PDB file of C-alpha atoms in Angstrom:
ATOM      1  CA  MET J   1      19.104  35.372  -5.520  1.00 43.00           C
ATOM      2  CA  PRO J   2      16.885  36.858  -2.765  1.00 44.00           C
ATOM      3  CA  LEU J   3      15.633  34.414  -0.154  1.00 40.00           C
ATOM      4  CA  ALA J   4      12.700  34.456   2.212  1.00 39.00           C
ATOM      5  CA  SER J   5      12.731  32.549   5.495  1.00 35.00           C
ATOM      6  CA  VAL J   6       9.634  30.426   5.988  1.00 37.00           C
ATOM      7  CA  ALA J   7       8.407  28.889   9.243  1.00 33.00           C
ATOM      8  CA  LEU J   8       7.079  25.654   7.777  1.00 33.00           C
ATOM      9  CA  LEU J   9       5.257  24.388  10.847  1.00 30.00           C
ATOM     10  CA  ALA J  10       3.330  27.656  11.168  1.00 27.00           C
ATOM     11  CA  LEU J  11       2.174  27.206   7.576  1.00 27.00           C
ATOM     12  CA  GLY J  12       0.962  23.687   8.258  1.00 32.00           C
ATOM     13  CA  VAL J  13       3.694  22.120   6.099  1.00 32.00           C
ATOM     14  CA  PRO J  14       5.402  18.943   7.369  1.00 36.00           C
ATOM     15  CA  ALA J  15       8.673  19.689   9.120  1.00 35.00           C
ATOM     16  CA  ALA J  16      10.562  17.233   6.947  1.00 37.00           C
ATOM     17  CA  PRO J  17       9.026  16.161   3.630  1.00 38.00           C
ATOM     18  CA  ALA J  18       9.676  12.577   2.677  1.00 37.00           C
ATOM     19  CA  VAL J  19      11.670  11.749  -0.411  1.00 40.00           C
ATOM     20  CA  ALA J  20      11.054   8.007  -0.328  1.00 34.00           C
ATOM     21  CA  VAL J  21      12.924   7.442   2.836  1.00 36.00           C
ATOM     22  CA  ARG J  22      15.393   4.945   4.214  1.00 35.00           C
ATOM     23  CA  GLU J  23      14.785   1.222   4.318  1.00 34.00           C
ATOM     24  CA  GLN J  24      11.461   1.653   6.109  1.00 32.00           C
ATOM     25  CA  GLN J  25       9.034   4.155   4.643  1.00 31.00           C
ATOM     26  CA  ALA J  26       8.558   7.149   6.954  1.00 35.00           C
ATOM     27  CA  PRO J  27       6.884  10.442   6.026  1.00 37.00           C
ATOM     28  CA  GLY J  28       9.344  13.142   6.977  1.00 45.00           C
ATOM     29  CA  ARG J  29      10.400  12.171  10.473  1.00 47.00           C
ATOM     30  CA  ASP J  30      12.438   9.052  11.110  1.00 46.00           C
ATOM     31  CA  ARG J  31      11.412   6.709  13.908  1.00 48.00           C
ATOM     32  CA  GLU J  32      14.818   7.384  15.479  1.00 53.00           C
ATOM     33  CA  GLY J  33      13.620  10.971  15.902  1.00 84.00           C
ATOM     34  CA  ILE J  34      15.690  12.891  13.361  1.00 92.00           C
ATOM     35  CA  GLY J  35      14.122  15.411  11.005  1.00 95.00           C
ATOM     36  CA  ILE J  36      15.191  17.799   8.277  1.00 95.00           C
ATOM     37  CA  ARG J  37      13.346  20.774   6.816  1.00 95.00           C
ATOM     38  CA  LEU J  38      13.956  23.554   4.344  1.00 95.00           C
ATOM     39  CA  VAL J  39      14.392  26.986   5.945  1.00 93.00           C
ATOM     40  CA  ASP J  40      14.795  29.277   2.923  1.00 87.00           C
ATOM     41  CA  VAL J  41      12.917  29.631  -0.356  1.00 86.00           C
ATOM     42  CA  PRO J  42      13.498  32.160  -3.149  1.00 86.00           C
ATOM     43  CA  ALA J  43      11.353  35.280  -2.717  1.00 87.00           C
ATOM     44  CA  ALA J  44       9.941  34.677  -6.216  1.00 88.00           C
ATOM     45  CA  ARG J  45       8.666  31.239  -5.100  1.00 90.00           C
ATOM     46  CA  VAL J  46       7.241  32.096  -1.702  1.00 89.00           C
ATOM     47  CA  ASP J  47       3.703  31.440  -3.011  1.00 89.00           C
ATOM     48  CA  ASP J  48       4.644  28.012  -4.355  1.00 92.00           C
ATOM     49  CA  PRO J  49       3.776  25.281  -1.796  1.00 92.00           C
ATOM     50  CA  ARG J  50       6.313  22.872  -3.342  1.00 93.00           C
ATOM     51  CA  ALA J  51       9.152  25.379  -2.984  1.00 93.00           C
ATOM     52  CA  ARG J  52       8.504  25.550   0.759  1.00 92.00           C
ATOM     53  CA  VAL J  53       9.355  21.893   1.225  1.00 94.00           C
ATOM     54  CA  TYR J  54      11.596  20.999  -1.733  1.00 96.00           C
ATOM     55  CA  ILE J  55      14.570  22.802  -3.265  1.00 96.00           C
ATOM     56  CA  ILE J  56      13.174  23.853  -6.643  1.00 95.00           C
ATOM     57  CA  ASP J  57      14.886  26.330  -8.941  1.00 95.00           C
ATOM     58  CA  HIS J  58      15.924  27.271 -12.469  1.00 95.00           C
ATOM     59  CA  VAL J  59      19.444  28.605 -13.041  1.00 95.00           C
ATOM     60  CA  LYS J  60      21.794  29.430 -15.872  1.00 96.00           C
ATOM     61  CA  PRO J  61      25.018  27.453 -16.386  1.00 96.00           C
ATOM     62  CA  GLY J  62      27.724  28.804 -14.078  1.00 96.00           C
ATOM     63  CA  ALA J  63      25.277  29.999 -11.396  1.00 96.00           C
ATOM     64  CA  THR J  64      25.382  29.161  -7.678  1.00 96.00           C
ATOM     65  CA  ILE J  65      22.348  28.955  -5.421  1.00 94.00           C
ATOM     66  CA  ASN J  66      22.308  28.925  -1.627  1.00 95.00           C
ATOM     67  CA  ARG J  67      19.810  27.426   0.785  1.00 95.00           C
ATOM     68  CA  ARG J  68      19.609  26.567   4.462  1.00 95.00           C
ATOM     69  CA  VAL J  69      18.183  23.376   5.901  1.00 96.00           C
ATOM     70  CA  GLU J  70      17.555  22.645   9.560  1.00 96.00           C
ATOM     71  CA  VAL J  71      18.356  19.286  11.134  1.00 96.00           C
ATOM     72  CA  HIS J  72      16.482  18.326  14.298  1.00 96.00           C
ATOM     73  CA  ASN J  73      17.058  15.613  16.875  1.00 94.00           C
ATOM     74  CA  GLY J  74      13.606  14.761  18.209  1.00 92.00           C
ATOM     75  CA  SER J  75      14.727  11.626  20.012  1.00 90.00           C
ATOM     76  CA  ALA J  76      15.552  11.172  23.705  1.00 91.00           C
ATOM     77  CA  ALA J  77      19.182  10.268  22.966  1.00 90.00           C
ATOM     78  CA  ARG J  78      22.214  12.117  21.614  1.00 93.00           C
ATOM     79  CA  GLN J  79      22.516  11.491  17.867  1.00 93.00           C
ATOM     80  CA  ARG J  80      25.456  11.498  15.459  1.00 94.00           C
ATOM     81  CA  ILE J  81      23.942  12.557  12.153  1.00 95.00           C
ATOM     82  CA  GLU J  82      25.556  12.314   8.717  1.00 95.00           C
ATOM     83  CA  LEU J  83      24.620  14.758   5.951  1.00 97.00           C
ATOM     84  CA  TYR J  84      25.098  14.186   2.228  1.00 97.00           C
ATOM     85  CA  ALA J  85      23.563  14.684  -1.197  1.00 96.00           C
ATOM     86  CA  GLY J  86      22.409  11.730  -3.284  1.00 96.00           C
ATOM     87  CA  ALA J  87      20.971  10.793  -6.642  1.00 97.00           C
ATOM     88  CA  ALA J  88      17.303  10.628  -7.617  1.00 96.00           C
ATOM     89  CA  THR J  89      15.295   9.809 -10.721  1.00 96.00           C
ATOM     90  CA  ILE J  90      11.651   9.745 -11.775  1.00 96.00           C
ATOM     91  CA  GLU J  91      10.717   6.179 -12.679  1.00 94.00           C
ATOM     92  CA  GLY J  92       7.296   6.051 -14.242  1.00 92.00           C
ATOM     93  CA  THR J  93       5.443   8.436 -11.945  1.00 92.00           C
ATOM     94  CA  THR J  94       7.504   7.841  -8.788  1.00 93.00           C
ATOM     95  CA  PHE J  95      10.285  10.044  -7.416  1.00 95.00           C
ATOM     96  CA  THR J  96      12.872   7.353  -6.713  1.00 93.00           C
ATOM     97  CA  VAL J  97      16.115   7.342  -4.730  1.00 94.00           C
ATOM     98  CA  PRO J  98      18.665   4.527  -4.370  1.00 91.00           C
ATOM     99  CA  GLU J  99      19.066   2.768  -1.039  1.00 85.00           C
ATOM    100  CA  GLY J 100      22.756   3.600  -0.754  1.00 86.00           C
ATOM    101  CA  ARG J 101      24.744   6.771  -1.299  1.00 90.00           C
ATOM    102  CA  ASP J 102      24.831   6.664  -5.077  1.00 93.00           C
ATOM    103  CA  GLY J 103      25.325  10.081  -6.606  1.00 94.00           C
ATOM    104  CA  ASN J 104      24.613  11.723  -9.931  1.00 96.00           C
ATOM    105  CA  GLU J 105      25.528  14.919 -11.747  1.00 96.00           C
ATOM    106  CA  LEU J 106      23.350  17.109  -9.510  1.00 97.00           C
ATOM    107  CA  SER J 107      24.558  15.617  -6.225  1.00 96.00           C
ATOM    108  CA  ASP J 108      28.143  16.275  -7.341  1.00 97.00           C
ATOM    109  CA  TRP J 109      27.277  19.992  -7.571  1.00 98.00           C
ATOM    110  CA  VAL J 110      26.019  20.111  -3.968  1.00 97.00           C
ATOM    111  CA  SER J 111      28.270  21.282  -1.120  1.00 97.00           C
ATOM    112  CA  LEU J 112      27.110  21.054   2.499  1.00 97.00           C
ATOM    113  CA  GLU J 113      28.492  23.238   5.279  1.00 95.00           C
ATOM    114  CA  THR J 114      29.236  20.103   7.284  1.00 96.00           C
ATOM    115  CA  ALA J 115      29.049  16.379   6.709  1.00 96.00           C
ATOM    116  CA  ARG J 116      28.411  15.477  10.363  1.00 96.00           C
ATOM    117  CA  LEU J 117      26.438  16.808  13.303  1.00 95.00           C
ATOM    118  CA  THR J 118      26.138  15.680  16.892  1.00 95.00           C
ATOM    119  CA  LEU J 119      22.876  16.899  18.387  1.00 95.00           C
ATOM    120  CA  ALA J 120      21.529  16.600  21.912  1.00 95.00           C
ATOM    121  CA  PRO J 121      17.886  15.601  22.440  1.00 94.00           C
ATOM    122  CA  GLY J 122      15.632  18.377  21.137  1.00 94.00           C
ATOM    123  CA  GLU J 123      18.522  20.313  19.571  1.00 95.00           C
ATOM    124  CA  ARG J 124      18.255  21.928  16.113  1.00 96.00           C
ATOM    125  CA  GLN J 125      21.077  22.998  13.820  1.00 96.00           C
ATOM    126  CA  PRO J 126      20.927  25.011  10.551  1.00 96.00           C
ATOM    127  CA  VAL J 127      23.209  23.869   7.731  1.00 97.00           C
ATOM    128  CA  GLU J 128      24.200  25.882   4.654  1.00 97.00           C
ATOM    129  CA  VAL J 129      23.690  24.231   1.246  1.00 97.00           C
ATOM    130  CA  ASP J 130      25.436  25.483  -1.924  1.00 97.00           C
ATOM    131  CA  ILE J 131      24.685  24.185  -5.422  1.00 97.00           C
ATOM    132  CA  GLU J 132      27.359  25.244  -7.925  1.00 97.00           C
ATOM    133  CA  VAL J 133      26.359  24.622 -11.543  1.00 97.00           C
ATOM    134  CA  PRO J 134      29.292  24.297 -13.979  1.00 97.00           C
ATOM    135  CA  ARG J 135      29.440  26.665 -16.942  1.00 96.00           C
ATOM    136  CA  THR J 136      29.509  23.607 -19.206  1.00 96.00           C
ATOM    137  CA  ALA J 137      26.314  22.094 -17.766  1.00 96.00           C
ATOM    138  CA  ALA J 138      23.828  20.942 -20.395  1.00 95.00           C
ATOM    139  CA  GLU J 139      20.219  22.124 -20.445  1.00 95.00           C
ATOM    140  CA  GLY J 140      17.619  20.080 -18.632  1.00 94.00           C
ATOM    141  CA  GLU J 141      16.008  19.252 -15.306  1.00 96.00           C
ATOM    142  CA  ARG J 142      17.885  17.167 -12.753  1.00 96.00           C
ATOM    143  CA  TYR J 143      16.785  15.428  -9.567  1.00 97.00           C
ATOM    144  CA  GLY J 144      18.451  14.604  -6.281  1.00 97.00           C
ATOM    145  CA  ALA J 145      18.049  14.638  -2.501  1.00 97.00           C
ATOM    146  CA  ILE J 146      19.762  15.976   0.613  1.00 97.00           C
ATOM    147  CA  TRP J 147      19.865  13.370   3.371  1.00 96.00           C
ATOM    148  CA  ALA J 148      20.188  13.383   7.160  1.00 96.00           C
ATOM    149  CA  GLN J 149      21.136   9.892   8.309  1.00 93.00           C
ATOM    150  CA  VAL J 150      21.805   8.012  11.542  1.00 91.00           C
ATOM    151  CA  SER J 151      23.080   4.456  11.903  1.00 84.00           C
ATOM    152  CA  SER J 152      21.916   2.202  14.731  1.00 74.00           C
ATOM    153  CA  ALA J 153      24.326  -0.286  16.271  1.00 64.00           C
ATOM    154  CA  PRO J 154      23.454  -3.964  15.738  1.00 62.00           C
ATOM    155  CA  GLU J 155      21.156  -5.496  18.316  1.00 64.00           C
ATOM    156  CA  GLN J 156      22.706  -7.831  20.836  1.00 61.00           C
ATOM    157  CA  GLY J 157      23.753 -11.010  19.089  1.00 58.00           C
ATOM    158  CA  GLY J 158      23.167  -9.499  15.650  1.00 60.00           C
ATOM    159  CA  ASN J 159      25.488  -8.201  12.953  1.00 62.00           C
ATOM    160  CA  VAL J 160      23.177  -5.943  10.921  1.00 63.00           C
ATOM    161  CA  THR J 161      23.570  -2.172  11.207  1.00 66.00           C
ATOM    162  CA  GLN J 162      20.301  -0.314  10.602  1.00 78.00           C
ATOM    163  CA  VAL J 163      20.436   2.926   8.637  1.00 84.00           C
ATOM    164  CA  HIS J 164      17.691   5.541   9.064  1.00 89.00           C
ATOM    165  CA  ARG J 165      17.428   8.673   6.951  1.00 91.00           C
ATOM    166  CA  VAL J 166      15.097  11.500   5.995  1.00 94.00           C
ATOM    167  CA  GLY J 167      15.556  13.865   3.082  1.00 95.00           C
ATOM    168  CA  ILE J 168      14.567  16.859   1.012  1.00 96.00           C
ATOM    169  CA  ARG J 169      14.020  16.565  -2.722  1.00 97.00           C
ATOM    170  CA  LEU J 170      16.002  18.588  -5.275  1.00 97.00           C
ATOM    171  CA  TYR J 171      14.473  19.749  -8.572  1.00 97.00           C
ATOM    172  CA  LEU J 172      16.998  21.864 -10.487  1.00 97.00           C
ATOM    173  CA  ASP J 173      16.483  23.012 -14.061  1.00 96.00           C
ATOM    174  CA  VAL J 174      19.480  24.379 -15.971  1.00 96.00           C
ATOM    175  CA  GLY J 175      19.316  26.468 -19.114  1.00 95.00           C
ATOM    176  CA  PRO J 176      19.638  29.954 -20.605  1.00 92.00           C
ATOM    177  CA  GLY J 177      16.797  32.455 -20.445  1.00 88.00           C
ATOM    178  CA  GLY J 178      13.699  32.106 -18.338  1.00 90.00           C
ATOM    179  CA  GLU J 179      12.358  29.057 -16.554  1.00 92.00           C
ATOM    180  CA  PRO J 180      10.334  26.549 -18.600  1.00 94.00           C
ATOM    181  CA  PRO J 181       6.605  26.800 -17.855  1.00 95.00           C
ATOM    182  CA  THR J 182       4.779  24.462 -15.488  1.00 95.00           C
ATOM    183  CA  ASP J 183       1.510  23.232 -16.964  1.00 97.00           C
ATOM    184  CA  PHE J 184      -0.631  20.135 -17.295  1.00 97.00           C
ATOM    185  CA  ARG J 185      -3.875  18.794 -18.738  1.00 96.00           C
ATOM    186  CA  ILE J 186      -6.513  16.610 -17.044  1.00 95.00           C
ATOM    187  CA  ASP J 187      -8.218  13.867 -19.104  1.00 92.00           C
ATOM    188  CA  ASP J 188     -10.347  10.759 -18.632  1.00 89.00           C
ATOM    189  CA  VAL J 189     -12.058  11.329 -15.284  1.00 90.00           C
ATOM    190  CA  THR J 190     -13.654   7.947 -14.558  1.00 91.00           C
ATOM    191  CA  ALA J 191     -14.976   5.880 -11.660  1.00 90.00           C
ATOM    192  CA  GLU J 192     -13.645   2.367 -11.199  1.00 87.00           C
ATOM    193  CA  PRO J 193     -13.227  -0.287  -8.518  1.00 85.00           C
ATOM    194  CA  GLY J 194     -10.694   0.459  -5.807  1.00 79.00           C
ATOM    195  CA  PRO J 195      -8.271  -2.002  -4.205  1.00 75.00           C
ATOM    196  CA  GLY J 196     -10.901  -2.863  -1.570  1.00 71.00           C
ATOM    197  CA  GLU J 197     -14.604  -2.189  -1.206  1.00 74.00           C
ATOM    198  CA  VAL J 198     -14.132   1.579  -1.638  1.00 80.00           C
ATOM    199  CA  PRO J 199     -14.662   2.918  -5.197  1.00 88.00           C
ATOM    200  CA  MET J 200     -12.091   5.192  -6.773  1.00 89.00           C
ATOM    201  CA  VAL J 201     -12.091   8.073  -9.238  1.00 93.00           C
ATOM    202  CA  THR J 202      -9.060   8.294 -11.499  1.00 93.00           C
ATOM    203  CA  ALA J 203      -7.857  10.891 -13.994  1.00 95.00           C
ATOM    204  CA  ARG J 204      -4.982  11.006 -16.441  1.00 96.00           C
ATOM    205  CA  VAL J 205      -2.651  13.975 -16.040  1.00 96.00           C
ATOM    206  CA  THR J 206      -0.423  14.950 -18.970  1.00 97.00           C
ATOM    207  CA  ASN J 207       2.556  17.186 -18.264  1.00 97.00           C
ATOM    208  CA  THR J 208       2.459  19.801 -21.040  1.00 97.00           C
ATOM    209  CA  GLY J 209       5.137  22.010 -19.459  1.00 96.00           C
ATOM    210  CA  GLY J 210       8.871  21.829 -18.951  1.00 95.00           C
ATOM    211  CA  ARG J 211       9.114  21.036 -15.216  1.00 96.00           C
ATOM    212  CA  ALA J 212       8.264  17.892 -13.272  1.00 97.00           C
ATOM    213  CA  LEU J 213       4.915  17.847 -11.468  1.00 96.00           C
ATOM    214  CA  ASP J 214       3.999  16.663  -7.968  1.00 96.00           C
ATOM    215  CA  MET J 215       0.248  16.223  -8.051  1.00 95.00           C
ATOM    216  CA  THR J 216      -2.093  17.119  -5.203  1.00 95.00           C
ATOM    217  CA  GLY J 217      -5.789  17.942  -5.257  1.00 95.00           C
ATOM    218  CA  THR J 218      -9.351  17.166  -4.272  1.00 96.00           C
ATOM    219  CA  LEU J 219     -12.536  15.705  -5.740  1.00 96.00           C
ATOM    220  CA  THR J 220     -16.025  17.053  -4.950  1.00 95.00           C
ATOM    221  CA  LEU J 221     -19.232  15.210  -5.903  1.00 95.00           C
ATOM    222  CA  THR J 222     -22.711  16.748  -6.145  1.00 94.00           C
ATOM    223  CA  LYS J 223     -26.133  15.289  -6.890  1.00 91.00           C
ATOM    224  CA  LYS J 224     -29.108  17.646  -6.666  1.00 88.00           C
ATOM    225  CA  SER J 225     -28.902  19.019  -3.113  1.00 86.00           C
ATOM    226  CA  ILE J 226     -26.316  16.459  -1.924  1.00 89.00           C
ATOM    227  CA  ARG J 227     -22.641  17.402  -1.761  1.00 92.00           C
ATOM    228  CA  ALA J 228     -19.866  14.934  -0.909  1.00 91.00           C
ATOM    229  CA  GLY J 229     -16.199  15.559  -0.286  1.00 88.00           C
ATOM    230  CA  PRO J 230     -13.763  17.050  -0.828  1.00 94.00           C
ATOM    231  CA  PHE J 231     -11.858  13.776  -1.149  1.00 95.00           C
ATOM    232  CA  PRO J 232      -8.052  14.181  -1.369  1.00 95.00           C
ATOM    233  CA  VAL J 233      -5.740  12.647  -3.961  1.00 94.00           C
ATOM    234  CA  THR J 234      -4.580   9.393  -2.385  1.00 90.00           C
ATOM    235  CA  ASN J 235      -1.525   8.548  -4.490  1.00 87.00           C
ATOM    236  CA  GLY J 236       1.578  10.683  -4.769  1.00 82.00           C
ATOM    237  CA  VAL J 237       2.276  11.052  -8.489  1.00 93.00           C
ATOM    238  CA  THR J 238       5.337  12.782  -9.932  1.00 96.00           C
ATOM    239  CA  VAL J 239       5.033  13.339 -13.685  1.00 96.00           C
ATOM    240  CA  PRO J 240       8.121  14.296 -15.735  1.00 95.00           C
ATOM    241  CA  PRO J 241       7.820  16.680 -18.713  1.00 95.00           C
ATOM    242  CA  GLY J 242       6.076  15.179 -21.722  1.00 94.00           C
ATOM    243  CA  GLN J 243       4.752  12.176 -19.783  1.00 95.00           C
ATOM    244  CA  SER J 244       1.380  11.171 -18.321  1.00 96.00           C
ATOM    245  CA  GLY J 245       0.301   9.610 -15.051  1.00 95.00           C
ATOM    246  CA  ARG J 246      -2.922   8.710 -13.273  1.00 95.00           C
ATOM    247  CA  VAL J 247      -4.062  10.297 -10.037  1.00 95.00           C
ATOM    248  CA  GLN J 248      -6.377   8.335  -7.766  1.00 94.00           C
ATOM    249  CA  ILE J 249      -9.007   9.547  -5.307  1.00 94.00           C
ATOM    250  CA  GLU J 250     -10.769   7.053  -3.042  1.00 92.00           C
ATOM    251  CA  ILE J 251     -14.438   7.781  -2.281  1.00 91.00           C
ATOM    252  CA  THR J 252     -14.433   6.975   1.415  1.00 88.00           C
ATOM    253  CA  GLN J 253     -18.033   8.067   2.047  1.00 86.00           C
ATOM    254  CA  SER J 254     -21.145   5.940   1.510  1.00 86.00           C
ATOM    255  CA  LEU J 255     -23.183   7.661  -1.207  1.00 87.00           C
ATOM    256  CA  PRO J 256     -26.591   7.072  -2.836  1.00 87.00           C
ATOM    257  CA  ASP J 257     -26.668   5.296  -6.180  1.00 89.00           C
ATOM    258  CA  GLY J 258     -26.987   7.296  -9.364  1.00 90.00           C
ATOM    259  CA  VAL J 259     -25.208   9.817 -11.570  1.00 91.00           C
ATOM    260  CA  TRP J 260     -23.004  12.371  -9.788  1.00 92.00           C
ATOM    261  CA  ASP J 261     -21.412  15.576 -11.056  1.00 93.00           C
ATOM    262  CA  ALA J 262     -17.684  15.432 -10.361  1.00 94.00           C
ATOM    263  CA  ARG J 263     -15.327  18.384 -10.007  1.00 95.00           C
ATOM    264  CA  LEU J 264     -11.635  17.529  -9.814  1.00 95.00           C
ATOM    265  CA  VAL J 265      -9.206  20.270  -8.775  1.00 96.00           C
ATOM    266  CA  LEU J 266      -5.536  19.317  -9.212  1.00 96.00           C
ATOM    267  CA  ALA J 267      -2.416  21.337  -8.519  1.00 96.00           C
ATOM    268  CA  SER J 268       1.332  21.134  -8.748  1.00 96.00           C
ATOM    269  CA  GLY J 269       2.798  23.946  -6.724  1.00 93.00           C
ATOM    270  CA  ALA J 270       1.111  27.202  -7.654  1.00 93.00           C
ATOM    271  CA  VAL J 271      -0.365  25.853 -10.927  1.00 96.00           C
ATOM    272  CA  GLU J 272      -3.963  24.633 -10.607  1.00 96.00           C
ATOM    273  CA  ARG J 273      -6.324  23.084 -13.142  1.00 96.00           C
ATOM    274  CA  THR J 274      -9.976  21.952 -12.894  1.00 96.00           C
ATOM    275  CA  ALA J 275     -11.894  19.207 -14.702  1.00 95.00           C
ATOM    276  CA  ASP J 276     -15.644  18.541 -14.587  1.00 93.00           C
ATOM    277  CA  GLY J 277     -17.364  15.296 -15.460  1.00 90.00           C
ATOM    278  CA  ARG J 278     -19.966  12.744 -14.437  1.00 91.00           C
ATOM    279  CA  ILE J 279     -19.617   9.393 -12.744  1.00 89.00           C
ATOM    280  CA  THR J 280     -22.126   6.670 -11.937  1.00 90.00           C
ATOM    281  CA  LEU J 281     -22.284   4.968  -8.553  1.00 86.00           C
ATOM    282  CA  PRO J 282     -22.112   2.278  -7.408  1.00 84.00           C
ATOM    283  CA  VAL J 283     -19.081   0.827  -9.168  1.00 75.00           C
ATOM    284  CA  ALA J 284     -18.834  -2.966  -9.141  1.00 63.00           C
ATOM    285  CA  SER J 285     -16.003  -4.210  -6.961  1.00 53.00           C
ATOM    286  CA  ARG J 286     -13.071  -6.011  -8.555  1.00 46.00           C
ATOM    287  CA  ALA J 287     -14.170  -9.241  -6.893  1.00 44.00           C
ATOM    288  CA  ALA J 288     -17.649  -8.906  -8.389  1.00 43.00           C
ATOM    289  CA  MET J 289     -16.206  -8.158 -11.829  1.00 39.00           C
ATOM    290  CA  GLN J 290     -13.931 -11.202 -11.625  1.00 43.00           C
ATOM    291  CA  THR J 291     -16.847 -13.381 -10.506  1.00 39.00           C
ATOM    292  CA  ALA J 292     -18.987 -12.090 -13.353  1.00 38.00           C
ATOM    293  CA  THR J 293     -16.370 -12.753 -16.007  1.00 42.00           C
ATOM    294  CA  PRO J 294     -16.822 -16.560 -16.355  1.00 46.00           C
ATOM    295  CA  GLY J 295     -20.603 -16.157 -16.774  1.00 41.00           C
ATOM    296  CA  TRP J 296     -20.104 -13.553 -19.456  1.00 39.00           C
ATOM    297  CA  LEU J 297     -17.671 -15.837 -21.244  1.00 39.00           C
ATOM    298  CA  VAL J 298     -20.051 -18.793 -21.047  1.00 37.00           C
ATOM    299  CA  TYR J 299     -22.858 -16.654 -22.480  1.00 41.00           C
ATOM    300  CA  SER J 300     -20.612 -15.430 -25.318  1.00 45.00           C
ATOM    301  CA  LEU J 301     -19.364 -18.927 -26.125  1.00 45.00           C
ATOM    302  CA  GLY J 302     -22.932 -20.239 -26.100  1.00 51.00           C
ATOM    303  CA  THR J 303     -23.957 -17.550 -28.558  1.00 52.00           C
ATOM    304  CA  LEU J 304     -21.041 -18.384 -30.856  1.00 54.00           C
ATOM    305  CA  VAL J 305     -21.895 -22.094 -30.776  1.00 52.00           C
ATOM    306  CA  ALA J 306     -25.522 -21.351 -31.669  1.00 57.00           C
ATOM    307  CA  LEU J 307     -24.474 -19.124 -34.564  1.00 61.00           C
ATOM    308  CA  ALA J 308     -22.088 -21.788 -35.818  1.00 62.00           C
ATOM    309  CA  ALA J 309     -24.881 -24.381 -35.724  1.00 61.00           C
ATOM    310  CA  VAL J 310     -27.147 -22.102 -37.792  1.00 55.00           C
ATOM    311  CA  VAL J 311     -24.397 -21.560 -40.370  1.00 59.00           C
ATOM    312  CA  VAL J 312     -23.780 -25.308 -40.660  1.00 57.00           C
ATOM    313  CA  PHE J 313     -27.510 -26.031 -41.045  1.00 59.00           C
ATOM    314  CA  VAL J 314     -27.915 -23.390 -43.780  1.00 56.00           C
ATOM    315  CA  ALA J 315     -24.868 -24.694 -45.647  1.00 64.00           C
ATOM    316  CA  TRP J 316     -26.163 -28.281 -45.404  1.00 54.00           C
ATOM    317  CA  SER J 317     -29.603 -27.256 -46.706  1.00 64.00           C
ATOM    318  CA  LEU J 318     -28.118 -25.430 -49.692  1.00 60.00           C
ATOM    319  CA  ALA J 319     -25.886 -28.357 -50.556  1.00 59.00           C
ATOM    320  CA  ARG J 320     -28.827 -30.777 -50.378  1.00 58.00           C
ATOM    321  CA  ARG J 321     -30.906 -28.625 -52.731  1.00 59.00           C
ATOM    322  CA  ARG J 322     -28.068 -28.482 -55.266  1.00 55.00           C
ATOM    323  CA  SER J 323     -27.633 -32.253 -55.166  1.00 51.00           C
ATOM    324  CA  ARG J 324     -31.359 -32.807 -55.817  1.00 47.00           C
ATOM    325  CA  ARG J 325     -31.247 -30.550 -58.876  1.00 46.00           C
ATOM    326  CA  ARG J 326     -28.385 -32.579 -60.375  1.00 45.00           C
ATOM    327  CA  LEU J 327     -30.185 -35.983 -60.137  1.00 39.00           C
ATOM    328  CA  PRO J 328     -31.163 -37.439 -63.634  1.00 45.00           C
ATOM    329  CA  ALA J 329     -34.824 -37.443 -64.569  1.00 41.00           C
ATOM    330  CA  PRO J 330     -36.549 -40.900 -64.275  1.00 40.00           C
ATOM    331  CA  ALA J 331     -36.947 -42.872 -67.565  1.00 38.00           C
TER     332      ALA J 331
END
């Protein structure tokens, strides 16, 4: 399979995309200074932003694919770095990896040129990655990660070894014929309270294709001559085939009240879709909604009590009339 070398930093792509990293969350570069990035992408995927940072491919059973990753020591100390492949799953709409070295079917197919590197401060080292798919492999998409890991010695007087790692995601689809399509639909663009004082626009994304999605995008708001945004998607959502997830965009700009035209542009890799709608600002905060709830309930309960009283009065009046009709006439 032809490959194209890509200088990720020159393209403005993070040097080491996060998978969901180590025990402390860190986007791409570990606080100990190690990093890992993808060097090669297939020539057919050079226009796919996801393929520049993740290993994404479709292969037939029995095929082998080759990639190169680069490990970097950005710390001021010499580092002994371990390299290995691990398991991953999509839980809900989150790309999830175990804390330890648990493997799965895909990680068992991965062979790394070396399992250990010792790098001086500032040193970089390319590492060959082979993924050999058995001829008996079943159809379907599989997930995993390639990790670069360092272990810190326990602090003085302690007995806990800290493990730090950064990784690259693996998305490998196996099956005969061509690759399943990547596609999605955008529904239910609405404004709602955010976690704080900032309102949020949300939209449901349904994966109508055969590959997992990693959603990115922007929201633009317009009202007459006023234009606001673009506001970026603020939650990283991974949606497996046939499933749905909600993307969130926080409106971090103070805007005039009223009805706004909303244009939401979402993408997963090279596939982009647009949705237009209208939202009304301001949106009541969650605290205000919670405060308003008891009053609303009291009003509703009061209304029900009044209706019940009317029903009882009407029933009593009817019963009284019937009883009067049944009284015997005076002699």
